[in-house]
Coordinates of C-alpha atoms in Angstrom, one line a residue:
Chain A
X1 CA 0.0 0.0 0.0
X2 CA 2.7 2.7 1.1
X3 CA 4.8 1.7 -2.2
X4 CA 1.3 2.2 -4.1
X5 CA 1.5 5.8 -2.2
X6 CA 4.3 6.7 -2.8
X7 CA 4.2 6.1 -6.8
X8 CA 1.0 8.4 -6.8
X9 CA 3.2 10.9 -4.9
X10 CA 6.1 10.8 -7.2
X11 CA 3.4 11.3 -10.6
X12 CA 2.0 14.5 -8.7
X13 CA 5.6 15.8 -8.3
X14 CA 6.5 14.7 -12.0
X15 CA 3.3 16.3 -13.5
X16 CA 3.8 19.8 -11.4
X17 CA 7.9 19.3 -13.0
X18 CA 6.3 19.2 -16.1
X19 CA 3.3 22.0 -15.7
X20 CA 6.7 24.4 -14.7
X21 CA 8.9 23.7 -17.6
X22 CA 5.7 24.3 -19.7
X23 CA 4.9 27.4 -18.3
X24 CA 8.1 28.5 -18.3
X25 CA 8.2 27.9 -22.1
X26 CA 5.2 29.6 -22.9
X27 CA 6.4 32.7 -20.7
X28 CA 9.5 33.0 -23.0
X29 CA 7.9 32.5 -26.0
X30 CA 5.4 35.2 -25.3
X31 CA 8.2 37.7 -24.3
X32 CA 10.0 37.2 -26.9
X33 CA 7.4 37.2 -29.8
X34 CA 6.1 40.3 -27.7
X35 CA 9.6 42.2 -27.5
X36 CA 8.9 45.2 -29.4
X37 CA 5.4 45.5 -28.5
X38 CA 6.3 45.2 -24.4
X39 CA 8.6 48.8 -24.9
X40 CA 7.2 51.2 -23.2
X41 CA 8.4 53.7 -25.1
X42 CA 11.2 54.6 -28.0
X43 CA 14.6 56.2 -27.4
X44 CA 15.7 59.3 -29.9
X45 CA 18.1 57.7 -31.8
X46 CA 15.0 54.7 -32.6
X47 CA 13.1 58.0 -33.7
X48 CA 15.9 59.6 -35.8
X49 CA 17.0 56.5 -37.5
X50 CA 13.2 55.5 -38.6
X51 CA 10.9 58.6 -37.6
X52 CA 7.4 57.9 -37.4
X53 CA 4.7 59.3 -39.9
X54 CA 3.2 62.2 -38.4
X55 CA 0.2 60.5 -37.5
X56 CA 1.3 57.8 -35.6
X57 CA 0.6 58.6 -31.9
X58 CA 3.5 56.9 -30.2
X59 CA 5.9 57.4 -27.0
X60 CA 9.6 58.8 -26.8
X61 CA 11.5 58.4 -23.9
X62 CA 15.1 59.9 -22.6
X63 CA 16.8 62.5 -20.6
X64 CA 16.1 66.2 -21.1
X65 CA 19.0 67.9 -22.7
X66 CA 21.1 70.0 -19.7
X67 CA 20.4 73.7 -20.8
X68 CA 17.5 73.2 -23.6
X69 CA 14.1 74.1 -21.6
X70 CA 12.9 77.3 -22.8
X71 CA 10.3 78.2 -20.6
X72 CA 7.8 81.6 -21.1
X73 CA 6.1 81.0 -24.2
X74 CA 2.8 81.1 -23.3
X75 CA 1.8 77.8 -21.5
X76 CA 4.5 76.0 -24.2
X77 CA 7.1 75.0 -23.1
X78 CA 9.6 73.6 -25.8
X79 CA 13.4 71.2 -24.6
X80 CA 15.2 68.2 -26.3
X81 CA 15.0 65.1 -25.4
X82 CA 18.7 63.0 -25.9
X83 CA 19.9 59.4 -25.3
X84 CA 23.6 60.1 -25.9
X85 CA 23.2 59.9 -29.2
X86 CA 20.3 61.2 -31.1
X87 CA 18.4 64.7 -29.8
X88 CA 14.8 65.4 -30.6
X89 CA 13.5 68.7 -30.4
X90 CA 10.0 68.5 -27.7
X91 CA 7.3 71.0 -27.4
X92 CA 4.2 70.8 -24.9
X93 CA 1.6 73.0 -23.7
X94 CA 0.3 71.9 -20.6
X95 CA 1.2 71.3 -16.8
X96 CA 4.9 69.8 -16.2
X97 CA 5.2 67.1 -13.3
X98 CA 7.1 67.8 -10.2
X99 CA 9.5 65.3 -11.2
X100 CA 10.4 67.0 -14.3
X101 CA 13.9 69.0 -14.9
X102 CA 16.8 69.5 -17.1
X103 CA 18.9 66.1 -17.0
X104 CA 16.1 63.9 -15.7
X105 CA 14.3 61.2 -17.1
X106 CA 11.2 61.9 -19.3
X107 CA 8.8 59.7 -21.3
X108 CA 6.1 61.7 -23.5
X109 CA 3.2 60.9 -25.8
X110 CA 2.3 62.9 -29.1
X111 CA 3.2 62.8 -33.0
X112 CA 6.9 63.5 -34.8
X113 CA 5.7 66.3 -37.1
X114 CA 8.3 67.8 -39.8
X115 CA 11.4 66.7 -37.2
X116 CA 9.3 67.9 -33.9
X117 CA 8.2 65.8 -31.1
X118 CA 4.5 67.7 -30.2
X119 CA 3.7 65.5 -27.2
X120 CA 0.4 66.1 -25.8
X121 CA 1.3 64.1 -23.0
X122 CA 4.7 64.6 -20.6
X123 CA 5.4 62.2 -17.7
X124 CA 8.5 62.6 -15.4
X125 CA 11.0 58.9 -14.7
X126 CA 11.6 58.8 -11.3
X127 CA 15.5 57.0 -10.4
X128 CA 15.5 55.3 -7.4
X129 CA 17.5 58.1 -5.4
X130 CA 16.0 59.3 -2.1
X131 CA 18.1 62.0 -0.5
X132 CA 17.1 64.6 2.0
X133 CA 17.0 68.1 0.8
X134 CA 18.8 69.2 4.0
X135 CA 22.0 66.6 2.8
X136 CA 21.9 67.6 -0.9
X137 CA 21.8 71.8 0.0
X138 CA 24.8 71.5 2.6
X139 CA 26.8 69.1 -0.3
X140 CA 26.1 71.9 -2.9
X141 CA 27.7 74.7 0.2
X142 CA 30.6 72.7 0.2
X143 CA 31.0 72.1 -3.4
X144 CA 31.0 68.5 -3.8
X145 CA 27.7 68.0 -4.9
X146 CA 28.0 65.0 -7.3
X147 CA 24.3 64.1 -9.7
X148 CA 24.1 60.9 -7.3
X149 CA 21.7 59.7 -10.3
X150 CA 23.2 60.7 -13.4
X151 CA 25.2 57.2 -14.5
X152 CA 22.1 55.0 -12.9
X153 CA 19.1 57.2 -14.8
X154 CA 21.0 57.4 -18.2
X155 CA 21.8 53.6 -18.5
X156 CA 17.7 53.2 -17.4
X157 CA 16.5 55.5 -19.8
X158 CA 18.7 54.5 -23.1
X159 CA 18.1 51.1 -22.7
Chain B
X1 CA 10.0 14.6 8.9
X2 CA 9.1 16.8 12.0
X3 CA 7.8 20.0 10.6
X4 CA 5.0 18.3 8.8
X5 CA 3.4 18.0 12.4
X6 CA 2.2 21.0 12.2
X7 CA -0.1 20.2 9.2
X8 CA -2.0 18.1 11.6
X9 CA -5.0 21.1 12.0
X10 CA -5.5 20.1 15.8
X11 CA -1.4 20.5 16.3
X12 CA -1.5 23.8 14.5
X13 CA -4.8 25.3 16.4
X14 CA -2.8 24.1 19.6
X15 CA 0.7 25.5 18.5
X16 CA -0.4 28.7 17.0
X17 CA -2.8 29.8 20.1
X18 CA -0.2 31.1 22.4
X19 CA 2.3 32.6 19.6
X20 CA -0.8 34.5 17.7
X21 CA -1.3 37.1 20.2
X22 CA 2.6 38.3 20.0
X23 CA 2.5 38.7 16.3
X24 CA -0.4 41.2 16.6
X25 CA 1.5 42.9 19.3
X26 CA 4.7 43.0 17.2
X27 CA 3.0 43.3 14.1
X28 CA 1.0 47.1 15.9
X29 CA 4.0 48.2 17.6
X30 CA 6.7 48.0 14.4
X31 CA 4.2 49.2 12.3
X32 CA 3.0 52.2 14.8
X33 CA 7.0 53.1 15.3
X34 CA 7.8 52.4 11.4
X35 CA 4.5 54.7 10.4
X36 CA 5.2 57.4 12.6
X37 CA 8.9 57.8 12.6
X38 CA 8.3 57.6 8.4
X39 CA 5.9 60.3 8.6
X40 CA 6.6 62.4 11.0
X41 CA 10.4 62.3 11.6
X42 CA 12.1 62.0 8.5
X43 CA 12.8 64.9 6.5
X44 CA 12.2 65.9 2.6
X45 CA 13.2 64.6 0.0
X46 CA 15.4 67.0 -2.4
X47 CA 13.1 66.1 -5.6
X48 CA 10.1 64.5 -3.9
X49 CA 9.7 66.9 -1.1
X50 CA 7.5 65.3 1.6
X51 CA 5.4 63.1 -1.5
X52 CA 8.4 60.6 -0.9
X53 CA 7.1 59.5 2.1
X54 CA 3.9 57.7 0.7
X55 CA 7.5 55.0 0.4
X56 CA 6.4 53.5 4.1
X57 CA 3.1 52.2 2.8
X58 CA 3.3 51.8 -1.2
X59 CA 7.1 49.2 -0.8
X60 CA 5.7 47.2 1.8
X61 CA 2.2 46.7 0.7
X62 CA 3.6 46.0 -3.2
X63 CA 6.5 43.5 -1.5
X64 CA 3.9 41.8 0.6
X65 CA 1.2 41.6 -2.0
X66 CA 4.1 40.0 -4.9
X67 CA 5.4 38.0 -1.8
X68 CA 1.9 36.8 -0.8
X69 CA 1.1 35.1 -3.8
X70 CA 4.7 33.4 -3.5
X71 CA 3.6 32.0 -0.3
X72 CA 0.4 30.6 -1.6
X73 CA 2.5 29.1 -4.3
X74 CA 4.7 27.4 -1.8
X75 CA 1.9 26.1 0.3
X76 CA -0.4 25.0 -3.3
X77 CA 2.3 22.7 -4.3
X78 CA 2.7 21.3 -0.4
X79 CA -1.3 20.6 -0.8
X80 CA -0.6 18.9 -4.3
X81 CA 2.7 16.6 -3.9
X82 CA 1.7 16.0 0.1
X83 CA -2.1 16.5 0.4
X84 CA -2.2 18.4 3.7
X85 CA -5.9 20.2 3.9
X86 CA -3.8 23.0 6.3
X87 CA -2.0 23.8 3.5
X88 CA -4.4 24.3 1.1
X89 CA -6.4 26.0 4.0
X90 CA -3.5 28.8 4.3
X91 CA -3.6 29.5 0.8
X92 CA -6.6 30.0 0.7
X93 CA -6.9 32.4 4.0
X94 CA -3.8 34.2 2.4
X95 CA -5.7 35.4 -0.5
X96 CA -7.9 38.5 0.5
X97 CA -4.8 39.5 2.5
X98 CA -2.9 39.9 -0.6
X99 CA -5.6 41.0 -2.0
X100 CA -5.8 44.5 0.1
X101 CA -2.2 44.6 0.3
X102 CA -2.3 44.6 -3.6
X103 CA -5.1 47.7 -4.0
X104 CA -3.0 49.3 -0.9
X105 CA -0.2 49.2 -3.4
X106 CA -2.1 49.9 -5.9
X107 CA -4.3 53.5 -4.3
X108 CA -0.5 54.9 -2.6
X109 CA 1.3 54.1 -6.2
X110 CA -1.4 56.2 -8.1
X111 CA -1.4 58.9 -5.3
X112 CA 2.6 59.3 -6.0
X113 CA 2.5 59.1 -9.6
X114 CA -0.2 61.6 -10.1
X115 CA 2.5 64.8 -8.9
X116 CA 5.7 63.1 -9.6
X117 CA 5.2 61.3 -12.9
X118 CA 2.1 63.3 -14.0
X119 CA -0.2 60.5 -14.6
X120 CA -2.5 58.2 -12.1
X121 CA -1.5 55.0 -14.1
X122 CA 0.4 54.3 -17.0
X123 CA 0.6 50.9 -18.9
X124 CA 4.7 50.0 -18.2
X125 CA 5.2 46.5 -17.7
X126 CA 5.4 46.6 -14.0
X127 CA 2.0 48.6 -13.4
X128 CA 0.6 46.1 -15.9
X129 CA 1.9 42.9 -14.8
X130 CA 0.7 44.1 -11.4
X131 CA -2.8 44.7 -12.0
X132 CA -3.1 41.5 -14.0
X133 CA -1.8 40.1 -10.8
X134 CA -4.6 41.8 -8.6
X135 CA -6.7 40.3 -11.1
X136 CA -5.6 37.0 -10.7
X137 CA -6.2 37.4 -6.6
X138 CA -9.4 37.8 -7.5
X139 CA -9.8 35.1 -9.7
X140 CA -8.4 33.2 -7.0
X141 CA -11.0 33.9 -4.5
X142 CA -14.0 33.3 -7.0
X143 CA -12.6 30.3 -8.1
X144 CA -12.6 28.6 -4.1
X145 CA -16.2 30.0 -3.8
X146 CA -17.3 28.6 -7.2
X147 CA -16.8 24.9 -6.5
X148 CA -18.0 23.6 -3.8
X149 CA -16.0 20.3 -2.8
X150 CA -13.0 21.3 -1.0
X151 CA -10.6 19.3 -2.3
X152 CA -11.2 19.8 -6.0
X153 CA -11.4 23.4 -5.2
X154 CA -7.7 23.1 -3.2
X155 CA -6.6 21.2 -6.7
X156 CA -7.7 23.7 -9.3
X157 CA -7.1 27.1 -7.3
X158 CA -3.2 25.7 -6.6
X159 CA -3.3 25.3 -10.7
X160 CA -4.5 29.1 -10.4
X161 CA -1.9 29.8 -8.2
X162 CA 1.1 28.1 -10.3
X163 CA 0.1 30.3 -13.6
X164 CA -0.6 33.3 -11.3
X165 CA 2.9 33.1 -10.3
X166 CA 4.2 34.1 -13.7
X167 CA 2.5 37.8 -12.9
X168 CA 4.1 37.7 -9.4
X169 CA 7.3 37.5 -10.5
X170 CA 6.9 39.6 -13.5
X171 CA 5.6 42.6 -11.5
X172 CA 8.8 42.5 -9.4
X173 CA 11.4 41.2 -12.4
X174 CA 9.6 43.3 -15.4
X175 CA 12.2 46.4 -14.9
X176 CA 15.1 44.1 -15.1
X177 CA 13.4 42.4 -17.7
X178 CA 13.3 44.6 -20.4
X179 CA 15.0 47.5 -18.7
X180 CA 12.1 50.1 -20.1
X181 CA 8.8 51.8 -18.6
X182 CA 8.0 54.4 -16.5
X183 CA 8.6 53.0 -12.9
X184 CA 11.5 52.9 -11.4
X185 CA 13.9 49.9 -10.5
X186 CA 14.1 48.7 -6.9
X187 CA 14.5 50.4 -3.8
X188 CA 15.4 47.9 -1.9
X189 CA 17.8 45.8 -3.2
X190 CA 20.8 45.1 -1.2
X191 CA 23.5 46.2 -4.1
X192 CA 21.5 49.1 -4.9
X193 CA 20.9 50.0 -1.2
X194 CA 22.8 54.0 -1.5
X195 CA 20.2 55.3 -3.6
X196 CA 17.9 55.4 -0.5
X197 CA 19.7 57.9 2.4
X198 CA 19.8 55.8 5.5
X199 CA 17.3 58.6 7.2
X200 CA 14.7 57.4 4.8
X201 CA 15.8 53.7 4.7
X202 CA 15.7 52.6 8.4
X203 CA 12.3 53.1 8.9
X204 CA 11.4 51.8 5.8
X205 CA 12.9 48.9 7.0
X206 CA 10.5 48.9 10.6
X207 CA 7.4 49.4 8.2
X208 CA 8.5 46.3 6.1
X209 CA 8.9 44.7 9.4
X210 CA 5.1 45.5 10.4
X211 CA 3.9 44.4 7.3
X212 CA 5.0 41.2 7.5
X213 CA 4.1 40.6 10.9
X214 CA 0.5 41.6 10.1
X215 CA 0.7 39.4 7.1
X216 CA 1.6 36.4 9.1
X217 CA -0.6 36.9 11.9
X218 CA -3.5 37.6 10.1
X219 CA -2.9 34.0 7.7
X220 CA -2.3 32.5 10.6
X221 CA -5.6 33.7 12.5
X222 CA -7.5 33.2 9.2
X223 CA -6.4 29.7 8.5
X224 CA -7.3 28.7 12.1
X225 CA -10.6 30.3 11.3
X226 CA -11.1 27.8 7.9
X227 CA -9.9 24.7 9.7
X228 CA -12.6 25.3 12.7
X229 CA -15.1 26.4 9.9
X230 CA -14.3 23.2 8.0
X231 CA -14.6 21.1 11.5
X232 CA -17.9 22.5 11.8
X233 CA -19.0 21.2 8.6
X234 CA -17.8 18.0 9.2
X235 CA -19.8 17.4 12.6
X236 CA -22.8 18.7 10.8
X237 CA -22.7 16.4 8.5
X238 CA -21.7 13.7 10.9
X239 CA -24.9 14.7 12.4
X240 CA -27.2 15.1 9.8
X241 CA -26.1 11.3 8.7
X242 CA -26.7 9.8 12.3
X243 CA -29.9 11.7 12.1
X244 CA -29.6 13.3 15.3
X245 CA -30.4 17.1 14.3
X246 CA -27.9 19.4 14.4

């Protein structure tokens, strides 16, 4: 009887064995045949190499160039977005998140129209650096202020 | 061999009576000290300003909500290569725990991204793969309501539970995976563990500690709760059969 037990016992284990590699599999195969479709959004030099037609609706992601925000037109504002090696130039009109400055991390919606980006749509990437204020002001006094996030946020962003 | 005691139901009742009151106490007290010593005594972040504390509940609800459905994983394939009913039982009582840790995560996560990233919800694989997971608690409940023998429902929910697992581990893994979206990579990792200033990362660590206290003792005073429910059941059938009325 217990050898009869045990028999059923090592099936169950074979069959779950089984039911893993399969799923498994089927995981891999689905991410892989999904790849292009999973990206959440496309880098600058993606853009530049094969730019969109101007009515496809699509996302661009990267870090906004250091010194190209040009604030004060209106409610437009109008920067570049760069992954080291393309730049596109961005313009929006509309409400900018909190997270959103020169350097950092950007993804927006919207159409590439006659070598624009005119996003309709600008969300803010967020690293993973959590510093008190209080730390990064008195670093900045002293001079040794270092962008704790810069190497991290760029190899997220450029995939 | 000796651990498997414990899935005797009368042995766990027994052994889980005098511990179950200490993990409520623990479970109030690290959460009280994490929640408050998060919110109140930790100063702003230099991007966030005081938005990054929403951190104490939205990393330890997603951790225990991705970790939850690991749990039930371990203790469905327990029920199907050793057919223990307590098991099965504390998968079972796991499941509407995860599932408020899950919309906890969820309601703090929408909260944050509506300032920061500028957008409630966006469809990146980790936000995705994580609702699909919330939607697989779900299923997971209906499914154990919808049959009504116990063991068949313990068989098919733990075959729930196995696929389930996929969206478990892809909400956690999906930044790694194809290094893209919109949310950010872990805080919490151990080799990544300077991007969090220690002022901001030791409490997190007491809230973690809280949440899986509360975790644990509410499975634990959950499953007790199906194994007496299911002992009632079983007298009243006992009962009915023997005719004596119940």
């Amino acid at each position: 009887m217990s050898g009869f037990k045990s028999l059923k016992k090592r099936r169950r284990i074979q069959v779950i064995v089984l039911a893993f590699a399969a799923l498994a599999v089927s995981t891999a195969i689905i991410g892989y045949a999904m790849q292009d479709g999973i990206n959440f959004f496309r880098s600058p030099s993606q853009v530049a190499e094969e730019p969109p037609s101007p009515n496809e609706r699509f996302r661009i992601g990267g870090l906004v160039e250091e010194g190209s925000l040009v604030r004060g037109q209106g409610e437009t504002v109008s920067f570049r977005v760069t992954d080291g090696g393309a730049s596109i130039p961005v313009t929006y009109t509309g409400i900018l998140p909190d997270l959103f400055e020169e350097g950092q991390g950007m993804v927006g919606q919207g159409n590439y129209i006659n070598g624009t980006f005119e996003a309709v749509e600008i969300l803010a990437k967020h690293d993973e650096t959590y510093m008190p204020a209080e730390v990064i002001d008195a670093l900045k006094d002293q001079g040794v202020y270092v962008e704790p996030d810069a190497a991290a946020n760029g190899g997220a962003v450029t995939n | 061999m000796s651990i498997w005691e414990y899935a005797n139901p009368k042995k766990f009742v027994e052994s889980t009576t005098p511990i179950l009151p200490w993990l409520f106490a623990l479970a109030g007290l690290s959460l009280v000290v994490g929640l408050v010593w998060g919110f109140f005594f930790t100063p702003d972040d230099f991007r966030q300003g005081s938005t990054v504390k929403i951190i104490y509940l939205h990393v330890p609800s997603a951790l225990m909500a991705i970790n939850a459905w690991l749990m039930m994983l371990v203790t469905s394939l327990i029920w199907l290569v050793r057919r223990h009913h307590v098991s099965a039982l504390a998968a079972k009582a796991a499941a509407p725990v995860g599932i408020t840790m899950t919309l906890i995560a969820l309601a703090t996560g929408a909260i944050w991204g509506q300032p920061m990233w500028g957008t409630y919800w966006a469809w990146d694989p980790r936000l995705t793969s994580f609702l699909i997971l919330f939607l697989f608690y779900l299923g997971y409940v209906a499914l154990w309501e919808a049959i009504s023998d116990p063991d068949t429902a313990a068989d098919l929910t733990s075959v729930l539970c196995i696929v389930g697992s996929v969206f478990a581990l892809l909400s956690r893994y999906a930044v790694n995976f194809w290094n893209q979206g919109l949310h950010q990579g872990a805080s919490l990792s151990l080799d990544k563990e300077e991007n969090v200033a220690d002022v901001f990362y030791q409490p997190l660590l007491v809230c973690i500690a809280g949440f899986v206290l509360l975790f644990l003792a509410l499975v634990v005073l959950r499953t007790r709760t199906e194994i007496r429910l299911r002992r009632i059941r079983a007298l009243e059938m006992r009962a009915r059969r023997t005719g004596v009325s119940a």
